[in-house]
PDB file of C-alpha atoms in Angstrom:
ATOM      1  CA  MET A   1     109.018 108.245 141.855  1.00  0.00           C
ATOM      2  CA  LEU A   2     111.028 112.206 141.809  1.00  0.00           C
ATOM      3  CA  SER A   3     111.695 112.081 138.340  1.00  0.00           C
ATOM      4  CA  PHE A   4     108.117 110.994 137.983  1.00  0.00           C
ATOM      5  CA  VAL A   5     106.702 113.921 139.263  1.00  0.00           C
ATOM      6  CA  LEU A   6     108.908 116.359 137.752  1.00  0.00           C
ATOM      7  CA  SER A   7     108.169 114.594 134.492  1.00  0.00           C
ATOM      8  CA  GLN A   8     104.922 115.714 135.107  1.00  0.00           C
ATOM      9  CA  LEU A   9     105.481 119.515 135.250  1.00  0.00           C
ATOM     10  CA  THR A  10     106.650 118.629 132.064  1.00  0.00           C
ATOM     11  CA  SER A  11     103.849 117.006 130.523  1.00  0.00           C
ATOM     12  CA  LEU A  12     101.981 119.966 131.758  1.00  0.00           C
ATOM     13  CA  VAL A  13     103.421 122.534 130.026  1.00  0.00           C
ATOM     14  CA  ARG A  14     103.717 120.561 126.939  1.00  0.00           C
ATOM     15  CA  ARG A  15      99.359 120.133 127.226  1.00  0.00           C
ATOM     16  CA  ALA A  16      99.066 124.026 127.632  1.00  0.00           C
ATOM     17  CA  THR A  17     101.322 124.089 124.424  1.00  0.00           C
ATOM     18  CA  LEU A  18      98.845 122.224 122.566  1.00  0.00           C
ATOM     19  CA  ARG A  19      95.701 123.209 123.966  1.00  0.00           C
ATOM     20  CA  GLU A  20      97.269 126.646 123.059  1.00  0.00           C
ATOM     21  CA  SER A  21      98.057 126.200 119.056  1.00  0.00           C
ATOM     22  CA  ASP A  22      95.827 124.500 116.848  1.00  0.00           C
ATOM     23  CA  LEU A  23      98.679 124.555 114.135  1.00  0.00           C
ATOM     24  CA  ALA A  24      99.248 121.259 112.426  1.00  0.00           C
ATOM     25  CA  PRO A  25     103.111 120.263 113.610  1.00  0.00           C
ATOM     26  CA  LYS A  26     105.586 119.577 111.495  1.00  0.00           C
ATOM     27  CA  TYR A  27     106.229 116.296 112.653  1.00  0.00           C
ATOM     28  CA  GLU A  28     108.700 113.441 110.429  1.00  0.00           C
ATOM     29  CA  LYS A  29     108.065 111.127 108.112  1.00  0.00           C
ATOM     30  CA  VAL A  30     110.573 108.273 106.802  1.00  0.00           C
ATOM     31  CA  HIS A  31     109.316 107.748 102.656  1.00  0.00           C
ATOM     32  CA  SER A  32     108.126 104.818 101.202  1.00  0.00           C
ATOM     33  CA  PHE A  33     110.036 103.581  98.418  1.00  0.00           C
ATOM     34  CA  LYS A  34     109.189 101.543  95.994  1.00  0.00           C
ATOM     35  CA  VAL A  35     111.233 100.170  93.351  1.00  0.00           C
ATOM     36  CA  HIS A  36     110.460 102.805  90.025  1.00  0.00           C
ATOM     37  CA  THR A  37     110.649 102.249  86.431  1.00  0.00           C
ATOM     38  CA  PHE A  38     111.289 105.293  85.121  1.00  0.00           C
ATOM     39  CA  ARG A  39     109.759 106.111  81.118  1.00  0.00           C
ATOM     40  CA  GLY A  40     112.090 108.838  79.732  1.00  0.00           C
ATOM     41  CA  PRO A  41     116.000 110.847  80.831  1.00  0.00           C
ATOM     42  CA  HIS A  42     115.483 111.446  84.843  1.00  0.00           C
ATOM     43  CA  TRP A  43     117.555 112.906  86.828  1.00  0.00           C
ATOM     44  CA  CYS A  44     117.900 111.782  90.593  1.00  0.00           C
ATOM     45  CA  GLU A  45     116.431 113.993  93.268  1.00  0.00           C
ATOM     46  CA  TYR A  46     118.240 113.932  95.901  1.00  0.00           C
ATOM     47  CA  CYS A  47     122.278 114.359  94.141  1.00  0.00           C
ATOM     48  CA  ALA A  48     120.959 115.907  91.311  1.00  0.00           C
ATOM     49  CA  ASN A  49     123.212 112.920  88.983  1.00  0.00           C
ATOM     50  CA  PHE A  50     121.577 110.675  85.767  1.00  0.00           C
ATOM     51  CA  MET A  51     119.465 107.410  86.334  1.00  0.00           C
ATOM     52  CA  TRP A  52     120.756 105.557  84.306  1.00  0.00           C
ATOM     53  CA  GLY A  53     118.814 101.939  82.902  1.00  0.00           C
ATOM     54  CA  LEU A  54     116.106 100.973  81.576  1.00  0.00           C
ATOM     55  CA  ILE A  55     113.862  99.402  83.729  1.00  0.00           C
ATOM     56  CA  ALA A  56     114.737  99.832  87.927  1.00  0.00           C
ATOM     57  CA  GLN A  57     116.560 102.987  87.308  1.00  0.00           C
ATOM     58  CA  GLY A  58     115.642 103.758  91.288  1.00  0.00           C
ATOM     59  CA  VAL A  59     112.882 104.328  92.897  1.00  0.00           C
ATOM     60  CA  LYS A  60     109.601 106.441  93.396  1.00  0.00           C
ATOM     61  CA  CYS A  61     107.918 107.662  97.244  1.00  0.00           C
ATOM     62  CA  ALA A  62     104.146 106.331  97.387  1.00  0.00           C
ATOM     63  CA  ASP A  63     103.411 109.156  99.320  1.00  0.00           C
ATOM     64  CA  CYS A  64     105.563 112.150  97.938  1.00  0.00           C
ATOM     65  CA  GLY A  65     106.490 111.634  94.423  1.00  0.00           C
ATOM     66  CA  LEU A  66     110.194 111.970  95.262  1.00  0.00           C
ATOM     67  CA  ASN A  67     112.744 109.664  92.670  1.00  0.00           C
ATOM     68  CA  VAL A  68     115.777 108.879  93.433  1.00  0.00           C
ATOM     69  CA  HIS A  69     119.108 106.728  93.267  1.00  0.00           C
ATOM     70  CA  LYS A  70     118.413 103.125  94.860  1.00  0.00           C
ATOM     71  CA  GLN A  71     121.130 104.285  96.802  1.00  0.00           C
ATOM     72  CA  CYS A  72     120.144 107.973  97.511  1.00  0.00           C
ATOM     73  CA  SER A  73     117.348 106.812  99.182  1.00  0.00           C
ATOM     74  CA  LYS A  74     119.434 105.405 102.441  1.00  0.00           C
ATOM     75  CA  VAL A  75     120.441 108.731 103.288  1.00  0.00           C
ATOM     76  CA  VAL A  76     117.792 110.647 101.875  1.00  0.00           C
ATOM     77  CA  PRO A  77     116.689 112.749 105.025  1.00  0.00           C
ATOM     78  CA  ASN A  78     113.070 112.084 106.425  1.00  0.00           C
ATOM     79  CA  ASP A  79     111.326 114.728 105.532  1.00  0.00           C
ATOM     80  CA  CYS A  80     108.446 113.399 103.374  1.00  0.00           C
ATOM     81  CA  GLN A  81     105.417 115.313 102.718  1.00  0.00           C
ATOM     82  CA  PRO A  82     102.687 113.355 101.042  1.00  0.00           C
ATOM     83  CA  ASP A  83     101.100 114.691  98.544  1.00  0.00           C
ATOM     84  CA  LEU A  84      97.023 114.298  98.112  1.00  0.00           C
ATOM     85  CA  ARG A  85      97.319 113.202  94.753  1.00  0.00           C
ATOM     86  CA  HIS A  86      99.718 109.951  96.263  1.00  0.00           C
ATOM     87  CA  VAL A  87      97.483 109.634  99.922  1.00  0.00           C
ATOM     88  CA  LYS A  88      94.217 108.696  98.291  1.00  0.00           C
ATOM     89  CA  LYS A  89      92.082 107.779 101.012  1.00  0.00           C
ATOM     90  CA  VAL A  90      91.317 107.693 104.675  1.00  0.00           C
ATOM     91  CA  TYR A  91      91.128 104.784 106.626  1.00  0.00           C
ATOM     92  CA  SER A  92      93.615 101.772 105.441  1.00  0.00           C
ATOM     93  CA  CYS A  93      96.796 104.827 105.409  1.00  0.00           C
ATOM     94  CA  ASP A  94      98.976 104.658 107.786  1.00  0.00           C
ATOM     95  CA  LEU A  95      98.584 107.430 110.474  1.00  0.00           C
ATOM     96  CA  THR A  96     101.218 109.976 110.007  1.00  0.00           C
ATOM     97  CA  THR A  97     100.350 110.101 105.868  1.00  0.00           C
ATOM     98  CA  LEU A  98      97.495 110.604 106.661  1.00  0.00           C
ATOM     99  CA  VAL A  99      98.137 114.365 109.590  1.00  0.00           C
ATOM    100  CA  LYS A 100     101.541 115.656 106.958  1.00  0.00           C
ATOM    101  CA  ALA A 101      99.649 115.157 103.557  1.00  0.00           C
ATOM    102  CA  HIS A 102      96.113 116.617 105.166  1.00  0.00           C
ATOM    103  CA  ASN A 103      98.313 119.304 107.134  1.00  0.00           C
ATOM    104  CA  THR A 104      96.425 118.146 111.072  1.00  0.00           C
ATOM    105  CA  LYS A 105      97.220 117.343 113.901  1.00  0.00           C
ATOM    106  CA  ARG A 106      95.624 113.729 114.093  1.00  0.00           C
ATOM    107  CA  PRO A 107      93.117 111.844 111.394  1.00  0.00           C
ATOM    108  CA  MET A 108      90.062 113.987 110.349  1.00  0.00           C
ATOM    109  CA  VAL A 109      88.395 111.049 111.274  1.00  0.00           C
ATOM    110  CA  VAL A 110      89.271 110.345 114.635  1.00  0.00           C
ATOM    111  CA  ASP A 111      88.765 113.833 115.337  1.00  0.00           C
ATOM    112  CA  MET A 112      84.906 114.066 113.238  1.00  0.00           C
ATOM    113  CA  CYS A 113      83.238 111.200 114.738  1.00  0.00           C
ATOM    114  CA  ILE A 114      84.979 111.982 118.552  1.00  0.00           C
ATOM    115  CA  GLN A 115      83.375 115.733 118.298  1.00  0.00           C
ATOM    116  CA  GLU A 116      79.815 114.167 116.132  1.00  0.00           C
ATOM    117  CA  ILE A 117      79.626 110.877 119.688  1.00  0.00           C
ATOM    118  CA  GLU A 118      80.316 113.972 122.058  1.00  0.00           C
ATOM    119  CA  ALA A 119      77.859 116.113 120.381  1.00  0.00           C
ATOM    120  CA  ARG A 120      74.589 113.257 121.477  1.00  0.00           C
ATOM    121  CA  GLY A 121      76.678 110.253 122.004  1.00  0.00           C
ATOM    122  CA  LEU A 122      77.631 110.278 125.434  1.00  0.00           C
ATOM    123  CA  GLN A 123      74.257 109.124 127.819  1.00  0.00           C
ATOM    124  CA  SER A 124      73.795 105.781 125.137  1.00  0.00           C
ATOM    125  CA  GLU A 125      73.161 102.855 126.903  1.00  0.00           C
ATOM    126  CA  GLY A 126      76.504 100.660 125.282  1.00  0.00           C
ATOM    127  CA  LEU A 127      78.569 103.844 123.820  1.00  0.00           C
ATOM    128  CA  TYR A 128      81.722 102.110 121.402  1.00  0.00           C
ATOM    129  CA  ARG A 129      80.237  98.271 123.557  1.00  0.00           C
ATOM    130  CA  ILE A 130      77.091  97.172 121.317  1.00  0.00           C
ATOM    131  CA  SER A 131      77.144  97.297 117.271  1.00  0.00           C
ATOM    132  CA  GLY A 132      75.173  99.438 114.559  1.00  0.00           C
ATOM    133  CA  PHE A 133      75.226  97.921 111.651  1.00  0.00           C
ATOM    134  CA  SER A 134      78.163  96.446 109.148  1.00  0.00           C
ATOM    135  CA  GLU A 135      76.561  98.015 106.354  1.00  0.00           C
ATOM    136  CA  LEU A 136      76.317 101.120 107.413  1.00  0.00           C
ATOM    137  CA  ILE A 137      79.670 101.440 109.209  1.00  0.00           C
ATOM    138  CA  GLU A 138      81.541 100.462 105.673  1.00  0.00           C
ATOM    139  CA  ASP A 139      79.346 103.033 104.102  1.00  0.00           C
ATOM    140  CA  VAL A 140      81.258 105.382 106.576  1.00  0.00           C
ATOM    141  CA  LYS A 141      84.267 103.966 105.592  1.00  0.00           C
ATOM    142  CA  LEU A 142      83.828 104.844 102.241  1.00  0.00           C
ATOM    143  CA  THR A 143      81.926 108.448 103.066  1.00  0.00           C
ATOM    144  CA  PHE A 144      85.563 109.241 104.653  1.00  0.00           C
ATOM    145  CA  ASP A 145      88.142 108.105 101.572  1.00  0.00           C
ATOM    146  CA  ARG A 146      85.532 109.563  99.224  1.00  0.00           C
ATOM    147  CA  ASP A 147      84.951 113.201 100.605  1.00  0.00           C
ATOM    148  CA  GLY A 148      87.866 113.575 103.238  1.00  0.00           C
ATOM    149  CA  GLU A 149      86.988 116.400 105.796  1.00  0.00           C
ATOM    150  CA  LYS A 150      83.711 117.844 103.767  1.00  0.00           C
ATOM    151  CA  ALA A 151      82.453 113.901 104.692  1.00  0.00           C
ATOM    152  CA  ASP A 152      79.130 114.061 106.616  1.00  0.00           C
ATOM    153  CA  ILE A 153      78.092 111.614 109.422  1.00  0.00           C
ATOM    154  CA  SER A 154      76.193 113.942 110.704  1.00  0.00           C
ATOM    155  CA  SER A 155      72.357 112.571 112.628  1.00  0.00           C
ATOM    156  CA  SER A 156      70.375 113.580 109.794  1.00  0.00           C
ATOM    157  CA  ILE A 157      72.371 110.620 107.771  1.00  0.00           C
ATOM    158  CA  TYR A 158      73.508 108.189 110.741  1.00  0.00           C
ATOM    159  CA  GLU A 159      70.668 109.073 113.375  1.00  0.00           C
ATOM    160  CA  ASP A 160      72.388 105.347 115.548  1.00  0.00           C
ATOM    161  CA  ILE A 161      75.005 107.333 117.160  1.00  0.00           C
ATOM    162  CA  ASN A 162      76.405 103.127 116.881  1.00  0.00           C
ATOM    163  CA  ILE A 163      77.454 103.737 113.759  1.00  0.00           C
ATOM    164  CA  ILE A 164      79.289 106.515 114.028  1.00  0.00           C
ATOM    165  CA  THR A 165      82.325 104.936 117.747  1.00  0.00           C
ATOM    166  CA  GLY A 166      82.043 101.637 115.608  1.00  0.00           C
ATOM    167  CA  ALA A 167      83.439 103.871 112.386  1.00  0.00           C
ATOM    168  CA  LEU A 168      85.694 104.821 114.703  1.00  0.00           C
ATOM    169  CA  LYS A 169      86.910 101.466 115.870  1.00  0.00           C
ATOM    170  CA  LEU A 170      86.734 100.185 112.244  1.00  0.00           C
ATOM    171  CA  TYR A 171      89.866 102.895 111.246  1.00  0.00           C
ATOM    172  CA  PHE A 172      91.589 101.907 113.884  1.00  0.00           C
ATOM    173  CA  ARG A 173      91.291  98.548 113.279  1.00  0.00           C
ATOM    174  CA  GLU A 174      92.883  99.443 109.840  1.00  0.00           C
ATOM    175  CA  LEU A 175      95.492 101.447 110.781  1.00  0.00           C
ATOM    176  CA  PRO A 176      98.758  99.771 108.619  1.00  0.00           C
ATOM    177  CA  ILE A 177     100.297 100.647 111.728  1.00  0.00           C
ATOM    178  CA  PRO A 178      98.503 100.473 114.774  1.00  0.00           C
ATOM    179  CA  LEU A 179      98.203 103.132 116.590  1.00  0.00           C
ATOM    180  CA  ILE A 180     100.190 101.603 119.673  1.00  0.00           C
ATOM    181  CA  THR A 181     102.609 101.145 117.051  1.00  0.00           C
ATOM    182  CA  TYR A 182     104.392  96.896 116.772  1.00  0.00           C
ATOM    183  CA  ASP A 183     107.887  98.939 118.487  1.00  0.00           C
ATOM    184  CA  ALA A 184     106.316 100.671 121.002  1.00  0.00           C
ATOM    185  CA  TYR A 185     103.831  97.278 122.290  1.00  0.00           C
ATOM    186  CA  PRO A 186     106.722  95.029 124.364  1.00  0.00           C
ATOM    187  CA  ARG A 187     106.849  97.660 126.263  1.00  0.00           C
ATOM    188  CA  PHE A 188     103.253  98.287 126.457  1.00  0.00           C
ATOM    189  CA  ILE A 189     102.272  94.892 127.495  1.00  0.00           C
ATOM    190  CA  GLU A 190     105.214  93.940 129.673  1.00  0.00           C
ATOM    191  CA  THR A 191     103.246  97.397 131.861  1.00  0.00           C
ATOM    192  CA  GLY A 192     100.377  95.685 132.225  1.00  0.00           C
ATOM    193  CA  LYS A 193     102.018  93.356 134.063  1.00  0.00           C
ATOM    194  CA  ILE A 194     103.294  95.348 136.694  1.00  0.00           C
ATOM    195  CA  LEU A 195     101.117  95.387 139.702  1.00  0.00           C
ATOM    196  CA  ASP A 196     102.535  98.123 141.703  1.00  0.00           C
ATOM    197  CA  PRO A 197      99.903 101.253 141.079  1.00  0.00           C
ATOM    198  CA  ASP A 198     103.313 103.769 141.350  1.00  0.00           C
ATOM    199  CA  LYS A 199     105.068 101.822 139.046  1.00  0.00           C
ATOM    200  CA  ARG A 200     102.845 100.806 136.553  1.00  0.00           C
ATOM    201  CA  LEU A 201     101.978 104.078 135.776  1.00  0.00           C
ATOM    202  CA  GLU A 202     106.077 105.482 135.884  1.00  0.00           C
ATOM    203  CA  SER A 203     106.189 102.420 133.476  1.00  0.00           C
ATOM    204  CA  LEU A 204     103.827 103.427 130.894  1.00  0.00           C
ATOM    205  CA  HIS A 205     104.581 106.981 131.102  1.00  0.00           C
ATOM    206  CA  GLU A 206     108.333 105.309 129.679  1.00  0.00           C
ATOM    207  CA  ALA A 207     106.456 103.590 127.568  1.00  0.00           C
ATOM    208  CA  LEU A 208     104.331 106.636 125.719  1.00  0.00           C
ATOM    209  CA  LYS A 209     107.748 108.283 125.200  1.00  0.00           C
ATOM    210  CA  LEU A 210     108.106 104.827 122.271  1.00  0.00           C
ATOM    211  CA  LEU A 211     105.697 106.433 119.824  1.00  0.00           C
ATOM    212  CA  PRO A 212     105.838 108.438 117.152  1.00  0.00           C
ATOM    213  CA  PRO A 213     103.928 111.375 117.477  1.00  0.00           C
ATOM    214  CA  ALA A 214     101.261 111.171 115.670  1.00  0.00           C
ATOM    215  CA  HIS A 215     100.385 108.125 117.257  1.00  0.00           C
ATOM    216  CA  PHE A 216     101.240 109.941 120.701  1.00  0.00           C
ATOM    217  CA  GLU A 217      98.714 113.128 119.873  1.00  0.00           C
ATOM    218  CA  THR A 218      96.567 110.751 117.862  1.00  0.00           C
ATOM    219  CA  LEU A 219      96.509 108.145 121.226  1.00  0.00           C
ATOM    220  CA  ARG A 220      96.018 111.541 123.676  1.00  0.00           C
ATOM    221  CA  TYR A 221      93.058 113.157 122.233  1.00  0.00           C
ATOM    222  CA  LEU A 222      90.921 109.462 122.495  1.00  0.00           C
ATOM    223  CA  MET A 223      91.943 109.322 125.888  1.00  0.00           C
ATOM    224  CA  ALA A 224      90.734 112.410 127.069  1.00  0.00           C
ATOM    225  CA  HIS A 225      87.583 111.581 125.439  1.00  0.00           C
ATOM    226  CA  LEU A 226      86.742 108.673 126.895  1.00  0.00           C
ATOM    227  CA  LYS A 227      87.835 109.988 129.629  1.00  0.00           C
ATOM    228  CA  ARG A 228      84.879 112.106 129.509  1.00  0.00           C
ATOM    229  CA  VAL A 229      82.661 109.284 128.070  1.00  0.00           C
ATOM    230  CA  THR A 230      83.076 107.194 131.642  1.00  0.00           C
ATOM    231  CA  GLU A 231      81.835 110.148 133.460  1.00  0.00           C
ATOM    232  CA  TYR A 232      78.634 109.940 131.841  1.00  0.00           C
ATOM    233  CA  GLU A 233      78.604 105.474 133.415  1.00  0.00           C
ATOM    234  CA  LYS A 234      75.235 106.134 135.177  1.00  0.00           C
ATOM    235  CA  ASP A 235      74.229 106.822 131.948  1.00  0.00           C
ATOM    236  CA  ASN A 236      76.045 104.358 129.366  1.00  0.00           C
ATOM    237  CA  LEU A 237      77.793 102.459 131.502  1.00  0.00           C
ATOM    238  CA  MET A 238      80.512 101.890 130.307  1.00  0.00           C
ATOM    239  CA  SER A 239      83.409 102.617 133.151  1.00  0.00           C
ATOM    240  CA  SER A 240      86.801 102.713 132.033  1.00  0.00           C
ATOM    241  CA  GLU A 241      87.636  98.594 132.756  1.00  0.00           C
ATOM    242  CA  ASN A 242      84.799  98.571 129.641  1.00  0.00           C
ATOM    243  CA  LEU A 243      86.242 100.978 127.627  1.00  0.00           C
ATOM    244  CA  GLY A 244      89.837  98.349 127.915  1.00  0.00           C
ATOM    245  CA  ILE A 245      87.883  95.647 127.070  1.00  0.00           C
ATOM    246  CA  VAL A 246      86.663  97.059 123.719  1.00  0.00           C
ATOM    247  CA  PHE A 247      89.958  99.620 122.941  1.00  0.00           C
ATOM    248  CA  GLY A 248      92.215  97.062 124.397  1.00  0.00           C
ATOM    249  CA  PRO A 249      92.736  95.176 121.072  1.00  0.00           C
ATOM    250  CA  THR A 250      91.219  98.481 118.434  1.00  0.00           C
ATOM    251  CA  LEU A 251      94.796  99.885 119.880  1.00  0.00           C
ATOM    252  CA  MET A 252      96.901  97.019 120.175  1.00  0.00           C
ATOM    253  CA  ARG A 253      98.279  93.966 117.964  1.00  0.00           C
ATOM    254  CA  ALA A 254     100.267  91.476 119.161  1.00  0.00           C
ATOM    255  CA  PRO A 255     103.375  92.050 116.223  1.00  0.00           C
ATOM    256  CA  GLU A 256     103.642  87.937 115.030  1.00  0.00           C
ATOM    257  CA  LEU A 257     103.235  86.737 118.331  1.00  0.00           C
ATOM    258  CA  ASP A 258     101.518  82.883 117.915  1.00  0.00           C
ATOM    259  CA  ALA A 259      97.732  82.902 118.651  1.00  0.00           C
ATOM    260  CA  MET A 260      98.401  81.998 122.653  1.00  0.00           C
ATOM    261  CA  THR A 261     100.749  84.273 123.329  1.00  0.00           C
ATOM    262  CA  ALA A 262      98.496  86.439 121.359  1.00  0.00           C
ATOM    263  CA  LEU A 263      95.138  85.298 123.799  1.00  0.00           C
ATOM    264  CA  ASN A 264      97.281  85.667 126.419  1.00  0.00           C
ATOM    265  CA  ASP A 265      97.906  89.643 125.720  1.00  0.00           C
ATOM    266  CA  ILE A 266      94.334  90.589 125.605  1.00  0.00           C
ATOM    267  CA  ARG A 267      94.140  90.113 129.585  1.00  0.00           C
ATOM    268  CA  TYR A 268      97.211  93.123 128.995  1.00  0.00           C
ATOM    269  CA  GLN A 269      95.974  94.807 126.567  1.00  0.00           C
ATOM    270  CA  ARG A 270      92.767  95.313 128.213  1.00  0.00           C
ATOM    271  CA  LEU A 271      95.034  97.041 131.870  1.00  0.00           C
ATOM    272  CA  VAL A 272      97.029  99.443 130.230  1.00  0.00           C
ATOM    273  CA  VAL A 273      93.959 101.211 127.629  1.00  0.00           C
ATOM    274  CA  GLU A 274      92.251 100.508 131.455  1.00  0.00           C
ATOM    275  CA  ALA A 275      95.193 102.724 132.917  1.00  0.00           C
ATOM    276  CA  LEU A 276      95.725 105.460 130.393  1.00  0.00           C
ATOM    277  CA  ILE A 277      91.921 106.457 130.621  1.00  0.00           C
ATOM    278  CA  THR A 278      91.925 105.923 133.959  1.00  0.00           C
ATOM    279  CA  ASN A 279      95.494 108.690 134.206  1.00  0.00           C
ATOM    280  CA  GLU A 280      95.000 109.765 130.938  1.00  0.00           C
ATOM    281  CA  ASP A 281      95.133 113.794 133.403  1.00  0.00           C
ATOM    282  CA  VAL A 282      99.338 113.481 134.549  1.00  0.00           C
ATOM    283  CA  LEU A 283     100.316 110.842 131.842  1.00  0.00           C
ATOM    284  CA  PHE A 284      99.308 112.819 128.908  1.00  0.00           C
TER     285      PHE A 284
END
């Protein structure tokens, strides 16, 4: 328990640092190499040697455009800096790729939707539980994909706040790698099965360390927002338990589990998200 208390001091320092700085952190990102056929002579951008052959001479990063030999791709540092010329959408884009391409701490869709919700929707009954019109939610998605940070999601365009909450949930559902990643998923589910509150909290703290930095930062921001939503429970009727039911399957997806196991996991997904919201102030 002592180690957990000490870790909280570190967490508080980290939170203070995050709040003091608005600069985008230097997230590490692996390259997304795909076999490529180059037209004309090409040289490897890692070893500077010629890339021989007529077809499939090497690989090209789909996010930053780096061209290297297939063998060289195995030793290239994880220093991909996505280029907006290659990252052409917001939804269904890898989270770390998106924030590095736009040089932000979190996906702009998360920041913009949450800011809009907190400006005019915290007292809305059934916030996040009630669904908006799917056609309009899809329209918000297309607006972000087309306009990025210039997207207009104000009340003059989308009067119903449930459209904005729906668009935010859709963003998380369409992430190719969930916010709580496939690699971290088993640890989070095991945490949800722990009955002792103190032990669950300690296990949850350790599980959070498995998340990539961009995922951790986005989860931190989202949980702080959902904690604020619960502060208006008298009006919106959304407790941490209710929000856990909504966001459990949205933020966590089972990695290739059979249908029965995935169904059983829903309960633990809810408990995990509920605990993250309730203990947001000590976990992040």
